[in-house]
Structure formats: C-alpha cells, structure tokens
mmCIF file of C-alpha atoms in Angstrom:
data_model
loop_
_atom_site.group_PDB
_atom_site.id
_atom_site.type_symbol
_atom_site.label_atom_id
_atom_site.label_comp_id
_atom_site.label_asym_id
_atom_site.label_seq_id
_atom_site.Cartn_x
_atom_site.Cartn_y
_atom_site.Cartn_z
ATOM 1 C CA MET Z 361 57.176 107.546 174.296
ATOM 2 C CA SER Z 362 53.900 109.417 173.757
ATOM 3 C CA THR Z 363 52.675 112.821 172.875
ATOM 4 C CA LEU Z 364 50.059 114.994 174.398
ATOM 5 C CA HIS Z 365 48.343 116.944 171.529
ATOM 6 C CA THR Z 366 46.535 120.106 172.362
ATOM 7 C CA VAL Z 367 43.904 121.753 170.181
ATOM 8 C CA ASN Z 368 42.719 125.081 170.887
ATOM 9 C CA LYS Z 369 40.717 125.734 167.687
ATOM 10 C CA SER Z 370 37.221 125.045 166.895
ATOM 11 C CA PRO Z 371 36.909 122.412 163.971
ATOM 12 C CA PHE Z 372 34.207 124.525 162.469
ATOM 13 C CA GLU Z 373 36.815 127.120 162.035
ATOM 14 C CA ARG Z 374 40.109 125.792 161.390
ATOM 15 C CA SER Z 375 41.849 122.617 160.432
ATOM 16 C CA ALA Z 376 43.823 122.251 163.604
ATOM 17 C CA PHE Z 377 41.535 119.541 164.998
ATOM 18 C CA ILE Z 378 41.486 117.293 161.997
ATOM 19 C CA SER Z 379 45.295 117.608 161.552
ATOM 20 C CA ALA Z 380 45.797 116.601 165.237
ATOM 21 C CA LEU Z 381 43.605 113.632 164.790
ATOM 22 C CA ASN Z 382 45.587 112.685 161.537
ATOM 23 C CA HIS Z 383 48.763 112.605 163.584
ATOM 24 C CA LEU Z 384 48.010 110.703 166.679
ATOM 25 C CA GLY Z 385 50.362 107.946 167.387
ATOM 26 C CA PRO Z 386 50.255 104.894 169.665
ATOM 27 C CA GLY Z 387 49.765 105.956 173.431
ATOM 28 C CA ASP Z 388 48.982 109.607 172.396
ATOM 29 C CA ALA Z 389 46.388 111.784 174.043
ATOM 30 C CA LEU Z 390 44.166 114.708 172.923
ATOM 31 C CA LEU Z 391 43.325 117.612 175.102
ATOM 32 C CA MET Z 392 40.883 120.308 173.808
ATOM 33 C CA ILE Z 393 41.144 123.635 175.252
ATOM 34 C CA GLU Z 394 39.941 127.192 174.514
ATOM 35 C CA ASP Z 395 37.607 127.153 171.511
ATOM 36 C CA GLY Z 396 38.793 123.667 170.824
ATOM 37 C CA VAL Z 397 36.231 122.441 173.378
ATOM 38 C CA VAL Z 398 33.498 122.996 170.845
ATOM 39 C CA GLY Z 399 34.653 119.977 168.992
ATOM 40 C CA ALA Z 400 33.823 117.792 171.843
ATOM 41 C CA ARG Z 401 30.128 118.522 171.765
ATOM 42 C CA LYS Z 402 27.944 115.473 171.463
ATOM 43 C CA ALA Z 403 25.824 115.246 168.447
ATOM 44 C CA SER Z 404 27.834 117.810 166.653
ATOM 45 C CA ALA Z 405 29.151 117.366 163.207
ATOM 46 C CA PHE Z 406 32.485 116.111 164.588
ATOM 47 C CA ALA Z 407 31.064 114.012 167.411
ATOM 48 C CA GLY Z 408 31.186 110.778 165.437
ATOM 49 C CA LEU Z 409 34.850 111.285 164.488
ATOM 50 C CA LEU Z 410 35.974 112.085 167.929
ATOM 51 C CA GLU Z 411 33.980 109.213 169.745
ATOM 52 C CA LYS Z 412 35.840 106.847 167.111
ATOM 53 C CA THR Z 413 39.091 108.598 168.255
ATOM 54 C CA ALA Z 414 38.177 108.184 171.857
ATOM 55 C CA LYS Z 415 38.015 104.349 171.354
ATOM 56 C CA ASN Z 416 41.868 104.367 170.636
ATOM 57 C CA PHE Z 417 43.322 107.360 172.288
ATOM 58 C CA SER Z 418 42.576 109.089 175.628
ATOM 59 C CA VAL Z 419 40.535 112.372 174.917
ATOM 60 C CA TYR Z 420 40.360 115.147 177.481
ATOM 61 C CA VAL Z 421 38.409 118.454 177.599
ATOM 62 C CA LEU Z 422 39.593 121.411 179.757
ATOM 63 C CA GLY Z 423 36.606 121.908 182.052
ATOM 64 C CA PRO Z 424 36.967 125.597 182.752
ATOM 65 C CA ASP Z 425 36.923 126.261 178.950
ATOM 66 C CA LEU Z 426 33.884 124.096 178.572
ATOM 67 C CA ALA Z 427 31.998 125.778 181.448
ATOM 68 C CA ALA Z 428 32.824 129.278 179.897
ATOM 69 C CA ARG Z 429 31.021 128.289 176.709
ATOM 70 C CA GLY Z 430 27.990 127.200 178.410
ATOM 71 C CA MET Z 431 28.543 123.416 178.544
ATOM 72 C CA ALA Z 432 29.263 120.759 181.055
ATOM 73 C CA GLU Z 433 30.336 117.170 181.226
ATOM 74 C CA LYS Z 434 26.906 115.988 179.892
ATOM 75 C CA ASP Z 435 27.267 117.805 176.826
ATOM 76 C CA VAL Z 436 30.474 116.193 175.615
ATOM 77 C CA ILE Z 437 30.940 112.958 173.744
ATOM 78 C CA GLN Z 438 31.186 109.712 175.370
ATOM 79 C CA GLY Z 439 34.570 108.641 176.247
ATOM 80 C CA ALA Z 440 36.042 112.326 176.787
ATOM 81 C CA ARG Z 441 37.349 113.069 180.211
ATOM 82 C CA LEU Z 442 37.195 116.453 181.845
ATOM 83 C CA VAL Z 443 40.329 117.941 183.545
ATOM 84 C CA ASP Z 444 41.192 121.320 185.202
ATOM 85 C CA TYR Z 445 44.317 123.241 184.784
ATOM 86 C CA GLY Z 446 46.037 120.998 187.381
ATOM 87 C CA GLY Z 447 44.961 117.936 185.282
ATOM 88 C CA PHE Z 448 46.299 119.836 182.191
ATOM 89 C CA VAL Z 449 49.686 120.009 184.102
ATOM 90 C CA ASP Z 450 49.519 116.302 184.917
ATOM 91 C CA LEU Z 451 48.945 115.306 181.427
ATOM 92 C CA VAL Z 452 51.991 117.331 180.251
ATOM 93 C CA THR Z 453 54.149 115.753 182.690
ATOM 94 C CA GLU Z 454 52.730 112.245 181.991
ATOM 95 C CA HIS Z 455 53.564 112.313 178.210
ATOM 96 C CA ASP Z 456 56.927 112.764 176.807
ATOM 97 C CA ARG Z 457 56.357 115.903 174.788
ATOM 98 C CA THR Z 458 53.499 118.231 173.915
ATOM 99 C CA GLN Z 459 52.390 119.257 170.519
ATOM 100 C CA ALA Z 460 50.321 122.403 170.169
ATOM 101 C CA TRP Z 461 47.997 122.370 167.160
ATOM 102 C CA LEU Z 462 47.709 126.045 166.788
ATOM 103 C CA MET G 802 59.452 118.534 186.830
ATOM 104 C CA LYS G 803 61.182 121.392 185.002
ATOM 105 C CA LEU G 804 58.793 123.108 182.655
ATOM 106 C CA GLY G 805 59.147 125.761 180.006
ATOM 107 C CA ILE G 806 56.457 127.716 178.554
ATOM 108 C CA LEU G 807 56.174 129.594 175.158
ATOM 109 C CA VAL G 808 53.531 132.261 174.684
ATOM 110 C CA ASN G 809 53.000 133.219 171.097
ATOM 111 C CA GLU G 810 50.026 135.435 171.364
ATOM 112 C CA GLY G 811 49.215 138.660 172.960
ATOM 113 C CA PRO G 812 46.652 139.312 175.635
ATOM 114 C CA TYR G 813 42.988 140.077 175.316
ATOM 115 C CA THR G 814 42.530 139.394 171.551
ATOM 116 C CA HIS G 815 43.243 135.629 171.979
ATOM 117 C CA GLN G 816 42.844 133.396 175.076
ATOM 118 C CA ALA G 817 46.375 132.138 174.674
ATOM 119 C CA SER G 818 48.070 134.374 177.322
ATOM 120 C CA ASP G 819 45.234 133.577 180.042
ATOM 121 C CA SER G 820 45.504 129.732 179.231
ATOM 122 C CA ALA G 821 49.564 130.141 179.697
ATOM 123 C CA TYR G 822 49.010 132.002 183.011
ATOM 124 C CA HIS G 823 46.576 129.471 184.369
ATOM 125 C CA PHE G 824 48.702 126.633 183.261
ATOM 126 C CA THR G 825 51.744 128.293 184.792
ATOM 127 C CA LYS G 826 50.065 129.000 188.104
ATOM 128 C CA ALA G 827 48.741 125.476 188.386
ATOM 129 C CA ALA G 828 52.150 123.955 187.689
ATOM 130 C CA LEU G 829 53.609 126.008 190.397
ATOM 131 C CA GLU G 830 50.865 125.003 192.706
ATOM 132 C CA LYS G 831 51.603 121.421 192.150
ATOM 133 C CA GLY G 832 55.292 121.944 193.122
ATOM 134 C CA HIS G 833 56.873 121.994 189.599
ATOM 135 C CA GLU G 834 59.478 124.289 188.523
ATOM 136 C CA ILE G 835 58.981 126.816 185.848
ATOM 137 C CA PHE G 836 62.374 127.310 184.182
ATOM 138 C CA ARG G 837 61.243 130.230 181.991
ATOM 139 C CA VAL G 838 58.215 131.773 180.441
ATOM 140 C CA PHE G 839 59.305 133.013 177.010
ATOM 141 C CA PHE G 840 57.051 135.542 175.269
ATOM 142 C CA TYR G 841 57.476 135.690 171.501
ATOM 143 C CA ASN G 842 55.496 137.137 168.509
ATOM 144 C CA ASP G 843 52.563 139.036 169.863
ATOM 145 C CA GLY G 844 53.163 137.392 173.154
ATOM 146 C CA VAL G 845 55.709 140.173 173.972
ATOM 147 C CA ASN G 846 52.646 142.571 174.580
ATOM 148 C CA ASN G 847 52.088 140.752 177.935
ATOM 149 C CA GLY G 848 55.048 142.634 178.949
ATOM 150 C CA THR G 849 54.066 146.322 178.839
ATOM 151 C CA ARG G 850 53.401 148.227 182.215
ATOM 152 C CA LEU G 851 51.237 150.645 180.185
ATOM 153 C CA THR G 852 48.156 148.523 179.802
ATOM 154 C CA VAL G 853 45.189 149.937 181.612
ATOM 155 C CA PRO G 854 42.225 147.395 181.261
ATOM 156 C CA PRO G 855 38.845 148.184 182.624
ATOM 157 C CA GLN G 856 38.469 147.629 186.427
ATOM 158 C CA ASP G 857 36.131 144.743 185.942
ATOM 159 C CA ASP G 858 38.431 142.895 183.606
ATOM 160 C CA ARG G 859 41.449 140.776 184.507
ATOM 161 C CA ASN G 860 44.796 142.553 184.226
ATOM 162 C CA LEU G 861 46.959 139.964 182.759
ATOM 163 C CA GLN G 862 50.222 141.981 182.619
ATOM 164 C CA LYS G 863 49.844 142.691 186.390
ATOM 165 C CA ALA G 864 48.983 138.999 187.116
ATOM 166 C CA TRP G 865 52.162 137.894 185.428
ATOM 167 C CA SER G 866 54.216 140.434 187.447
ATOM 168 C CA GLU G 867 52.761 139.469 190.655
ATOM 169 C CA LEU G 868 53.215 135.666 189.746
ATOM 170 C CA ALA G 869 56.946 136.373 188.999
ATOM 171 C CA ASP G 870 57.501 138.304 192.218
ATOM 172 C CA LYS G 871 55.754 135.605 194.432
ATOM 173 C CA HIS G 872 57.651 132.640 192.526
ATOM 174 C CA LYS G 873 60.872 134.276 191.117
ATOM 175 C CA LEU G 874 59.614 133.388 187.788
ATOM 176 C CA ASP G 875 61.876 134.161 184.893
ATOM 177 C CA LEU G 876 59.620 136.123 182.269
ATOM 178 C CA VAL G 877 61.475 136.740 179.146
ATOM 179 C CA VAL G 878 60.375 138.951 176.211
ATOM 180 C CA CYS G 879 62.016 138.293 172.819
ATOM 181 C CA ILE G 880 63.987 141.344 171.803
ATOM 182 C CA ALA G 881 63.481 141.212 168.231
ATOM 183 C CA ALA G 882 59.793 140.636 168.593
ATOM 184 C CA ALA G 883 59.557 143.354 171.334
ATOM 185 C CA GLN G 884 61.481 145.966 169.126
ATOM 186 C CA ARG G 885 58.884 145.207 166.294
ATOM 187 C CA ARG G 886 55.982 145.943 168.630
ATOM 188 C CA GLY G 887 57.431 148.798 170.940
ATOM 189 C CA ILE G 888 58.219 146.878 174.032
ATOM 190 C CA LEU G 889 61.382 148.660 175.480
ATOM 191 C CA ASP G 890 63.565 148.523 178.572
ATOM 192 C CA GLN G 891 65.389 151.477 179.846
ATOM 193 C CA ASP G 892 68.617 150.365 177.882
ATOM 194 C CA GLU G 893 66.708 149.556 174.670
ATOM 195 C CA ALA G 894 64.760 152.930 174.881
ATOM 196 C CA LYS G 895 68.130 154.874 175.261
ATOM 197 C CA ARG G 896 69.792 152.770 172.492
ATOM 198 C CA HIS G 897 66.862 153.589 170.078
ATOM 199 C CA GLY G 898 66.412 157.146 171.073
ATOM 200 C CA LYS G 899 62.846 156.664 172.583
ATOM 201 C CA ASN G 900 61.939 158.923 175.408
ATOM 202 C CA VAL G 901 60.124 156.279 177.342
ATOM 203 C CA ASP G 902 60.488 152.396 178.255
ATOM 204 C CA ASN G 903 57.540 150.387 178.954
ATOM 205 C CA ILE G 904 58.688 146.945 180.244
ATOM 206 C CA ALA G 905 56.435 145.656 183.177
ATOM 207 C CA PRO G 906 57.970 144.699 186.657
ATOM 208 C CA GLY G 907 59.196 141.015 186.563
ATOM 209 C CA PHE G 908 59.887 140.748 182.796
ATOM 210 C CA ARG G 909 63.201 141.154 181.027
ATOM 211 C CA ILE G 910 64.103 141.510 177.335
ATOM 212 C CA SER G 911 66.568 139.124 175.933
ATOM 213 C CA GLY G 912 67.540 137.102 172.769
ATOM 214 C CA LEU G 913 65.818 134.301 171.201
ATOM 215 C CA GLY G 914 68.660 132.117 172.373
ATOM 216 C CA GLN G 915 66.786 132.091 175.619
ATOM 217 C CA LEU G 916 63.946 130.162 173.909
ATOM 218 C CA VAL G 917 66.379 127.611 172.412
ATOM 219 C CA GLU G 918 67.880 127.287 175.992
ATOM 220 C CA THR G 919 64.255 126.768 177.561
ATOM 221 C CA ALA G 920 63.649 123.901 174.905
ATOM 222 C CA MET G 921 67.203 122.343 175.768
ATOM 223 C CA ILE G 922 66.900 122.610 179.540
ATOM 224 C CA ALA G 923 63.180 122.244 180.373
ATOM 225 C CA GLU G 924 61.936 118.659 180.526
ATOM 226 C CA ARG G 925 58.724 119.647 178.746
ATOM 227 C CA LEU G 926 57.860 122.694 176.680
ATOM 228 C CA VAL G 927 54.199 123.774 176.438
ATOM 229 C CA VAL G 928 53.288 126.148 173.645
ATOM 230 C CA PHE G 929 50.308 128.637 173.747
ATOM 231 C CA GLY G 930 49.281 130.630 170.686
ATOM 232 C CA ASP G 931 46.708 130.936 168.004
ATOM 233 C CA MET X 1247 66.891 138.260 160.135
ATOM 234 C CA ALA X 1248 68.003 138.440 163.904
ATOM 235 C CA ASP X 1249 71.741 138.269 164.653
ATOM 236 C CA VAL X 1250 72.853 134.770 165.658
ATOM 237 C CA LYS X 1251 74.255 134.980 169.030
ATOM 238 C CA PRO X 1252 76.659 132.405 170.282
ATOM 239 C CA PRO X 1253 75.243 129.962 172.957
ATOM 240 C CA GLU X 1254 74.678 131.631 176.238
ATOM 241 C CA ILE X 1255 75.213 128.328 178.204
ATOM 242 C CA ALA X 1256 78.020 125.945 177.971
ATOM 243 C CA SER X 1257 76.403 122.499 177.829
ATOM 244 C CA ASN X 1258 76.581 119.102 176.363
ATOM 245 C CA ILE X 1259 72.788 118.861 175.986
ATOM 246 C CA LYS X 1260 71.823 117.739 172.537
ATOM 247 C CA LYS X 1261 68.133 117.433 171.947
ATOM 248 C CA LYS X 1262 66.131 116.796 168.849
ATOM 249 C CA LEU X 1263 64.096 119.921 168.093
ATOM 250 C CA MET X 1264 61.462 120.029 165.504
ATOM 251 C CA TYR X 1265 59.801 123.244 164.448
ATOM 252 C CA VAL X 1266 56.378 122.637 163.121
ATOM 253 C CA ASN X 1267 55.134 124.971 160.457
ATOM 254 C CA ARG X 1268 51.385 124.863 159.543
ATOM 255 C CA LYS X 1269 50.683 128.396 158.388
ATOM 256 C CA ALA X 1270 51.214 130.025 154.995
ATOM 257 C CA PRO X 1271 53.717 132.941 154.988
ATOM 258 C CA TYR X 1272 52.898 136.681 154.926
ATOM 259 C CA GLY X 1273 49.277 136.298 156.046
ATOM 260 C CA THR X 1274 50.607 136.162 159.562
ATOM 261 C CA ILE X 1275 54.232 136.557 160.974
ATOM 262 C CA TYR X 1276 54.490 133.013 162.390
ATOM 263 C CA ALA X 1277 56.473 131.561 159.420
ATOM 264 C CA LEU X 1278 58.994 134.527 159.601
ATOM 265 C CA GLU X 1279 59.418 134.366 163.308
ATOM 266 C CA SER X 1280 59.599 130.512 163.352
ATOM 267 C CA LEU X 1281 62.472 130.910 160.914
ATOM 268 C CA GLU X 1282 64.256 133.348 163.109
ATOM 269 C CA VAL X 1283 64.247 130.838 166.006
ATOM 270 C CA VAL X 1284 65.449 128.037 163.702
ATOM 271 C CA LEU X 1285 68.543 130.110 162.664
ATOM 272 C CA ILE X 1286 69.244 131.024 166.281
ATOM 273 C CA SER X 1287 68.941 127.283 167.201
ATOM 274 C CA ALA X 1288 71.815 126.456 164.957
ATOM 275 C CA ALA X 1289 74.254 128.215 167.189
ATOM 276 C CA PHE X 1290 73.315 125.791 169.945
ATOM 277 C CA GLU X 1291 74.276 122.671 167.909
ATOM 278 C CA GLN X 1292 71.001 120.813 168.632
ATOM 279 C CA ASP X 1293 69.535 118.170 166.265
ATOM 280 C CA VAL X 1294 67.206 120.583 164.515
ATOM 281 C CA SER X 1295 64.588 119.637 161.826
ATOM 282 C CA LEU X 1296 61.591 121.629 160.393
ATOM 283 C CA ALA X 1297 58.327 119.999 159.460
ATOM 284 C CA PHE X 1298 55.945 121.646 156.809
ATOM 285 C CA LEU X 1299 52.405 120.569 156.734
ATOM 286 C CA ASP X 1300 48.910 121.949 156.095
ATOM 287 C CA ASP X 1301 49.267 125.515 154.736
ATOM 288 C CA GLY X 1302 52.954 125.467 156.111
ATOM 289 C CA VAL X 1303 54.014 123.941 152.752
ATOM 290 C CA TYR X 1304 53.343 127.260 151.054
ATOM 291 C CA GLN X 1305 56.334 128.622 153.026
ATOM 292 C CA LEU X 1306 58.657 126.695 150.496
ATOM 293 C CA MET X 1307 56.836 127.679 147.331
ATOM 294 C CA LYS X 1308 59.086 128.713 144.411
ATOM 295 C CA GLY X 1309 58.809 132.143 143.001
ATOM 296 C CA GLN X 1310 57.510 134.101 145.968
ATOM 297 C CA ASN X 1311 57.282 137.579 145.043
ATOM 298 C CA THR X 1312 56.283 140.155 147.795
ATOM 299 C CA SER X 1313 56.875 143.291 145.814
ATOM 300 C CA GLY X 1314 53.166 143.987 145.557
ATOM 301 C CA ILE X 1315 52.448 143.763 149.358
ATOM 302 C CA GLY X 1316 55.339 145.583 150.882
ATOM 303 C CA MET X 1317 56.825 142.932 152.882
ATOM 304 C CA LYS X 1318 60.290 141.308 152.755
ATOM 305 C CA ASN X 1319 60.441 137.940 150.925
ATOM 306 C CA PHE X 1320 62.287 135.800 153.354
ATOM 307 C CA SER X 1321 61.805 132.546 151.321
ATOM 308 C CA PRO X 1322 65.728 132.846 150.261
ATOM 309 C CA THR X 1323 66.625 132.279 153.863
ATOM 310 C CA PHE X 1324 65.446 128.708 153.713
ATOM 311 C CA LYS X 1325 68.064 128.050 151.109
ATOM 312 C CA ALA X 1326 70.649 129.207 153.462
ATOM 313 C CA LEU X 1327 69.763 126.618 156.230
ATOM 314 C CA GLY X 1328 72.330 124.226 154.904
ATOM 315 C CA ASP X 1329 74.984 126.565 155.754
ATOM 316 C CA TYR X 1330 73.715 126.530 159.396
ATOM 317 C CA GLU X 1331 73.819 122.799 159.438
ATOM 318 C CA ILE X 1332 70.156 122.364 159.281
ATOM 319 C CA LYS X 1333 69.615 119.747 156.641
ATOM 320 C CA LYS X 1334 66.174 118.240 157.570
ATOM 321 C CA LEU X 1335 63.149 119.759 156.174
ATOM 322 C CA TYR X 1336 60.183 117.387 156.130
ATOM 323 C CA VAL X 1337 57.311 118.069 153.779
ATOM 324 C CA GLU X 1338 54.097 116.237 154.251
ATOM 325 C CA LYS X 1339 52.946 114.734 150.975
ATOM 326 C CA GLU X 1340 49.181 114.712 151.819
ATOM 327 C CA SER X 1341 49.435 118.264 152.642
ATOM 328 C CA LEU X 1342 50.698 119.017 149.098
ATOM 329 C CA ASP X 1343 48.261 116.796 147.367
ATOM 330 C CA GLU X 1344 45.268 118.314 149.228
ATOM 331 C CA ARG X 1345 46.370 121.760 148.019
ATOM 332 C CA GLY X 1346 47.085 120.645 144.444
ATOM 333 C CA LEU X 1347 50.859 121.062 144.901
ATOM 334 C CA LYS X 1348 53.749 119.037 143.679
ATOM 335 C CA PRO X 1349 57.266 118.686 145.015
ATOM 336 C CA ASP X 1350 58.360 120.498 141.798
ATOM 337 C CA ASP X 1351 56.310 123.556 143.105
ATOM 338 C CA LEU X 1352 58.776 123.951 146.036
ATOM 339 C CA MET X 1353 62.206 125.581 146.360
ATOM 340 C CA GLU X 1354 65.240 123.488 145.731
ATOM 341 C CA ILE X 1355 67.076 123.576 149.038
ATOM 342 C CA SER X 1356 70.268 121.520 149.557
ATOM 343 C CA TYR X 1357 73.264 121.152 151.919
ATOM 344 C CA GLU X 1358 76.759 120.179 151.226
ATOM 345 C CA ASP X 1359 77.516 116.760 152.751
ATOM 346 C CA GLU X 1360 80.993 116.914 154.319
ATOM 347 C CA ASP X 1361 81.455 113.247 154.532
ATOM 348 C CA GLU X 1362 80.863 112.816 150.732
ATOM 349 C CA GLY X 1363 83.301 115.526 149.375
ATOM 350 C CA PHE X 1364 80.854 118.341 149.995
ATOM 351 C CA ALA X 1365 78.223 116.851 147.519
ATOM 352 C CA LYS X 1366 75.100 118.615 147.211
ATOM 353 C CA LYS X 1367 72.162 116.827 148.825
ATOM 354 C CA PRO X 1368 68.464 117.827 148.995
ATOM 355 C CA SER X 1369 67.300 118.998 152.342
ATOM 356 C CA VAL X 1370 63.668 118.808 151.371
ATOM 357 C CA ARG X 1371 62.291 115.363 152.272
ATOM 358 C CA ILE X 1372 58.812 114.499 151.172
ATOM 359 C CA VAL X 1373 57.267 112.164 153.662
ATOM 360 C CA ASN X 1374 53.687 110.715 154.005
ATOM 361 C CA ARG X 1375 51.490 111.494 157.044
ATOM 362 C CA SER X 1376 52.238 108.325 158.855
ATOM 363 C CA GLU X 1377 56.039 108.680 158.542
ATOM 364 C CA LEU X 1378 55.784 112.350 159.698
ATOM 365 C CA THR X 1379 53.739 111.169 162.608
ATOM 366 C CA GLN X 1380 56.570 108.776 163.583
ATOM 367 C CA ILE X 1381 59.509 111.231 163.080
ATOM 368 C CA MET X 1382 57.487 113.719 165.114
ATOM 369 C CA ALA X 1383 57.131 110.970 167.852
ATOM 370 C CA GLN X 1384 60.952 110.700 168.026
ATOM 371 C CA GLN X 1385 61.349 114.224 168.882
ATOM 372 C CA ASP X 1386 62.420 115.647 172.294
ATOM 373 C CA VAL X 1387 60.739 118.973 171.842
ATOM 374 C CA LEU X 1388 58.128 120.242 169.422
ATOM 375 C CA LEU X 1389 58.020 123.925 168.751
ATOM 376 C CA ASN X 1390 54.725 124.874 167.196
ATOM 377 C CA PHE X 1391 54.326 128.091 165.262
#
C-alpha cells in the first residue's frame, strides 16, 4: 500500500515540498510537477535534502515541466528520474492512492 | 484502470488545468478509462464557451470540449462553484433570470455529489490545483 | 452551505475518504469549498475523515470573527459535523507547535456516541506527524484542498 505524492509548488515559495517530504511513508514516491520541478535542481538550497530523500524513496520529475523552465536531466539532483505525462499516469496506477500537496 | 480527475483551479492563471488536461489525454492514450473530470473552485472557469484567448495561445476550454467529444468524456462543473463564478447552462440561466448561458460544449453542470461519486467509483483520484 | 442531496447512486461501496486541509480560511476559498464537499459526502455514507495540517489548523480556531472582512464565518459548521456522522478530525500536533498554537486554541467539536447513550465525545484528535502519515496511508482516497 503506497502513495504517490505530487508537489506542484517551488520550495522557495511554499511549504508544500517540505510537507510532502515530512509525510512520506514506506514505498511512497514523490513526483515534482509544474513549479515543483525547481526543487529538484542540483546544487540548490534544497538539493541536499532531496538527495537524502531519494536514497529512501523514488523521486520523479515531470520532464515537460523541467524543459519548460530551461532545465534538462543533467540539471536535477542525482537519483531523480524524469517521466513524461504517460509516466505520470503509470505512477498514479502503480500506487494505491495519490496525494496532491497543493 | 478507471481514473477520476479533480480540477480545483481555473485556466491561464495557474498551470493546474493544463496539467490536468495533459494527464487526462495521456491516460486516455494509454487505454485507461476516465470516469469523470470534475471541475471545482475556480476550476469551473474551464467550462465557459465565452473565452477568446489570443490566436497564438492554447485554447484550454476548446481543448477540453474536443477531448470530451472524441472520448465521450464526462466533464462536470460543480453547480455551487459555478453559480458563484457565473458559469450557467440554459436551465440555470433561466432559473436565475439571466439573459445568457455560457456553458461550453461537452460540459455539464451538476452537484457536488458527482465529486463524491467519482471518489467512490474511480480506482484512483488525481487532484490538480494550486 | 450547499444543499445536501441524497445519493445519486445506489451502491454498497464504502470507501475511506480523507479531506486534507492545509490552508488557512478566508485568504482563499479552499477551506470553505472543502467543507461543502465534506457535508455532501455524509449523504453517501462513506468513512469520512478530515486532516488539518500546516496552515489548515487555522480553520479550527476558536473565536473567528469575520465581521470586519465582509465574509461569512463558516467555522460554526465544523461543530455541526457530528450531526452528519463525521467524527474524525485529525489535527497535526507539529503544525500547531510550529505556529505557536495549542489544542486549547481550537474549537471544541464533539459528536454523540450512539453506542454509549449518546455521550458527547470529542471529534478533534491531536495526532503527531508520523501518526498522521500512517492514517493517510490507510485511506482509499485523499481529497486535497
């Protein structure tokens, strides 16, 4: 029984990212979408925290949102995987429920 | 799999409606069933046919209508949220003495029970908002 | 408040639905419109609970007075939830602590326990973060507002 957590807000703007990390349970995954992708940027203020999270949980970033903000796979923290909208759909069906940290 | 979608934010100000649209489209392409897309809060603003975005911008309302037509999608706008924000179908316009309705093709106005029903029947609910 | 309509489907589906509230009231409409769905869902006889965390804990504050901002104070509606058989309001302790709030700052919300001679029982349950995480993981559906 696992949960897919989506975060669509920049951690520089809102607490959604930190709240999501604080509520991850065994087997859960984190997907960063929309402005949430800025939290996955390597060497950012949140990179260390997310890298640590990625050791215990699956961390995904929505590629189209990353590209729209001028970034690519090389720009995100180690351990984060890129997905497209189809991959987003797969993550939803692979987990028992979805929690949107709005 | 049977999926339900909840859209809590209107188009253009927030990306939520775009994300919901792309997700819905991708789910359909993968052969999943979309039980219903429910529009709540400012999300009801996806359901007006009176939007005229610039030609070089996407027309989200039209995109939803076309997707609904192609896949027989159930696009439901919450009645209470719609009344607050001026989204009316013919019956609602008549009932409230307004001289125009503005619901877009493929959308219908119904009660919040339709959202609870979506949560009950869909195997997964995905929420888009701000 | 929206009218509570009878269920539109005859069904024996009973799911655990949790409404997750993370925003303070009045600054945005999310708290009010979340509460409206909560009331409707009571008519469907689902296993409903509410979670209040982050700024969402402010939705349950005592003494809300909206007379100066021209908006309806909807906080009394939370007190009526017991009449709708909605008895589980989880409040995250860490969220209270971070905001300098105490359980006493929140409204007293109760329900009548049919099994114990309609004794009044508190609906608000203060839980810590790891407990709330576990409760969330037991839900069938999370509705985030």
